[in-house]
Structures are given as structure tokens and as C-alpha cells.
Amino acid sequence: LFHDRIDLVGEEVSLAPIIDEYLAFAGARLRLNSWLAVAFDLKVFFEVVAKPVVAVDPVRIVRFIRLIR
């Protein structure tokens, strides 16, 4: 199962419980490389906006991910 921390390319990242749940959901449906891409996109988004998960509108997350892909 997923923990409160994941390792992306040697860097440990702390995630909020809702993000952990989403990554667990996605991990059950995606291949490893796709799951890593999703996790990395979320990590980059939250580094850029520098806000807590609960303070961000999910629509903005989706827009950001669409923009960087």
C-alpha cells in the first residue's frame, strides 16, 4: 500500500491523505510508468502553487496538468 511518503526519482515527498487516496486509486488502474507520471505531475503542481492541498481548486490541478502535457 501507499504511505504518507512516496519516492520519486530518489526524492521523498510528503503527500496529503486525499492525494494518497487518489494515487492508490490510480495505482490500481495504471501501469507503473503512468502512475509515476501522475504522481510527478501532482508533485510539480504543488511545488509551483506552494499551497496546501485543501486550499487548491481541483479544476486548477487539472488545467495545470493539461498545460504541462
Coordinates of C-alpha atoms in Angstrom, one line a residue:
L1 CA 0.0 0.0 0.0
F2 CA 0.9 3.7 -0.2
H3 CA 2.4 5.5 2.7
D4 CA 2.4 9.2 3.7
R5 CA 5.5 9.5 1.7
I6 CA 6.5 8.3 -1.8
D7 CA 9.9 8.3 -3.5
L8 CA 10.1 10.0 -6.9
V9 CA 13.5 9.7 -8.6
G10 CA 15.3 9.5 -5.3
E11 CA 13.3 12.3 -3.6
E12 CA 10.9 11.6 -0.8
V13 CA 7.7 13.6 -1.0
S14 CA 5.1 14.1 1.8
L15 CA 1.5 13.9 0.4
A16 CA -1.8 14.8 1.9
P17 CA -4.2 11.9 2.7
I18 CA -6.5 12.9 -0.2
I19 CA -3.6 12.7 -2.7
D20 CA -2.5 9.4 -1.2
E21 CA -6.0 8.1 -1.8
Y22 CA -6.1 9.3 -5.3
L23 CA -2.7 7.8 -6.1
A24 CA -3.9 4.5 -4.6
F25 CA -7.0 4.6 -6.8
A26 CA -4.9 5.5 -9.9
G27 CA -2.3 2.8 -9.0
A28 CA -4.8 0.1 -9.1
R29 CA -5.7 1.1 -12.7
L30 CA -2.5 2.4 -14.3
R31 CA 0.8 0.8 -15.2
L32 CA 3.7 1.8 -13.1
N33 CA 5.1 4.4 -15.6
S34 CA 1.7 6.1 -15.9
W35 CA 1.3 6.1 -12.2
L36 CA 4.7 7.7 -11.7
A37 CA 3.8 10.4 -14.3
V38 CA 0.6 11.2 -12.4
A39 CA 2.4 11.4 -9.1
F40 CA 5.2 13.5 -10.6
D41 CA 2.6 15.9 -12.2
L42 CA 0.9 16.4 -8.8
K43 CA 4.3 16.9 -7.1
V44 CA 5.2 19.6 -9.6
F45 CA 1.9 21.3 -9.3
F46 CA 2.0 21.6 -5.5
E47 CA 5.6 22.9 -5.7
V48 CA 4.6 25.6 -8.2
V49 CA 1.5 26.8 -6.4
A50 CA 3.0 26.4 -2.9
K51 CA -0.3 26.0 -1.2
P52 CA -1.8 23.2 0.9
V53 CA -3.9 20.6 -0.9
V54 CA -7.1 21.8 0.8
A55 CA -6.5 25.3 -0.5
V56 CA -6.4 24.4 -4.1
D57 CA -9.4 24.1 -6.5
P58 CA -9.2 20.7 -8.2
V59 CA -10.1 22.3 -11.6
R60 CA -6.8 24.3 -11.4
I61 CA -4.9 21.0 -10.9
V62 CA -6.4 19.5 -14.0
R63 CA -5.8 22.7 -16.0
F64 CA -2.2 22.7 -14.9
I65 CA -1.6 19.0 -15.8
R66 CA -3.2 19.6 -19.2
L67 CA -0.9 22.5 -19.8
I68 CA 2.3 20.7 -19.0
R69 CA 1.4 17.6 -21.0

